[in-house]
N, CA, C and O of each residue as an XYZ file, in Angstrom:
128
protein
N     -88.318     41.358    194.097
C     -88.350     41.361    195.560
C     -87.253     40.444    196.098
O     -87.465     39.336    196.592
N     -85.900     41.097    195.931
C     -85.028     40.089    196.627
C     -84.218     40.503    198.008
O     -83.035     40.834    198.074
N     -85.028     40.413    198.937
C     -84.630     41.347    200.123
C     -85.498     42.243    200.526
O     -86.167     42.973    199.795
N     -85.505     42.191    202.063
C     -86.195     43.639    202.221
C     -85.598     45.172    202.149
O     -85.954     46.257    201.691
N     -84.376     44.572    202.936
C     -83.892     46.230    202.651
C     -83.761     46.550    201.464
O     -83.400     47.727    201.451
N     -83.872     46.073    200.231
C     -83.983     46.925    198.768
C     -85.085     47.877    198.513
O     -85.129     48.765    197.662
N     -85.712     47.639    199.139
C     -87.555     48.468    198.189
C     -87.155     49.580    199.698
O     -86.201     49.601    200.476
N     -88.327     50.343    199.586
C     -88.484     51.587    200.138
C     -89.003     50.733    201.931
O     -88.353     50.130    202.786
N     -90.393     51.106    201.802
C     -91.277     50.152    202.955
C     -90.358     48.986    203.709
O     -89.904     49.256    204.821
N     -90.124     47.875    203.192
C     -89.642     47.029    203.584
C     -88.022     47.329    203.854
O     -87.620     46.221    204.210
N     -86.978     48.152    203.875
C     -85.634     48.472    204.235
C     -85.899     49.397    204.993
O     -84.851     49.662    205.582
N     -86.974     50.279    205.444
C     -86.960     51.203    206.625
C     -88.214     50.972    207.749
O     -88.399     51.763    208.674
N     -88.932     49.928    207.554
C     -89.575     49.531    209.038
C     -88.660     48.063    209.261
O     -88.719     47.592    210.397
N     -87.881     47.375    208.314
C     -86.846     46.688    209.130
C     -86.001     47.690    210.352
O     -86.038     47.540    211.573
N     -85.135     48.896    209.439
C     -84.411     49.275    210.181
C     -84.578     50.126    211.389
O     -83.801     50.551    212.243
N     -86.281     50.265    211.097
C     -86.710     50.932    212.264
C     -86.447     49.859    213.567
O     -85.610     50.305    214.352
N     -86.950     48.663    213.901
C     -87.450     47.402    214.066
C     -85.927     47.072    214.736
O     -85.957     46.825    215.941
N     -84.965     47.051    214.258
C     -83.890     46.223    214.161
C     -83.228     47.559    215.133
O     -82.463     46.988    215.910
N     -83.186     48.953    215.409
C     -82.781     50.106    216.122
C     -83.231     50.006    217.337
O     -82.570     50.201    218.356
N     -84.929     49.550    217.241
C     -85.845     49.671    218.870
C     -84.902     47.993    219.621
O     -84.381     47.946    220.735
N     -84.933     47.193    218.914
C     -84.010     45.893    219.409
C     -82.977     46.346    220.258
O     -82.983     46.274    221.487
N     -81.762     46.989    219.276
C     -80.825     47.444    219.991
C     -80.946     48.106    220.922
O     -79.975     47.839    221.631
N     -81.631     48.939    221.467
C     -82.072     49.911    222.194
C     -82.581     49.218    223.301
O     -82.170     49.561    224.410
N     -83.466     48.231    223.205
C     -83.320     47.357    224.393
C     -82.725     46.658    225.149
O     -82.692     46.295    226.325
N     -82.141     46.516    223.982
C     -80.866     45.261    224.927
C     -79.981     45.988    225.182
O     -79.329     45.579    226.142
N     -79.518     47.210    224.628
C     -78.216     48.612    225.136
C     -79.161     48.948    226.774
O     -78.576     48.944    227.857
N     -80.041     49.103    226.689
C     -81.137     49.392    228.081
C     -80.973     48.357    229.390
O     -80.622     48.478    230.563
N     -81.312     47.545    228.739
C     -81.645     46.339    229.818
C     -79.913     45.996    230.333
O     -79.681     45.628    231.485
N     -78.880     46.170    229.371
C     -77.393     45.674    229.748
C     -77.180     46.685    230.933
O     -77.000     46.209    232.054
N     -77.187     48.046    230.760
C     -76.926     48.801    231.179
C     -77.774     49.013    232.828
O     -77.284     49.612    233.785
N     -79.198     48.308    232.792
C     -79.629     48.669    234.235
C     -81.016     49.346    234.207
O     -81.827     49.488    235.122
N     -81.094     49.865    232.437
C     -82.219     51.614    232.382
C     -83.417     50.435    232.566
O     -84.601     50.763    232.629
């Protein structure tokens, strides 16, 4: 276990996680 993004589970609800982030702050910059 060295990292999450290596294993299955733990590298794709990070990157889920880490997409909805961006998505907010691309949102909120913008005005939406």
């Amino acid at each position: 276990m060295s990292g999450s993004y290596g294993g299955g589970y733990g590298g794709s609800f990070a990157l889920i996680v880490v997409l909805f982030i961006l998505l907010i702050i691309v949102g909120t910059s913008f005005g939406y």
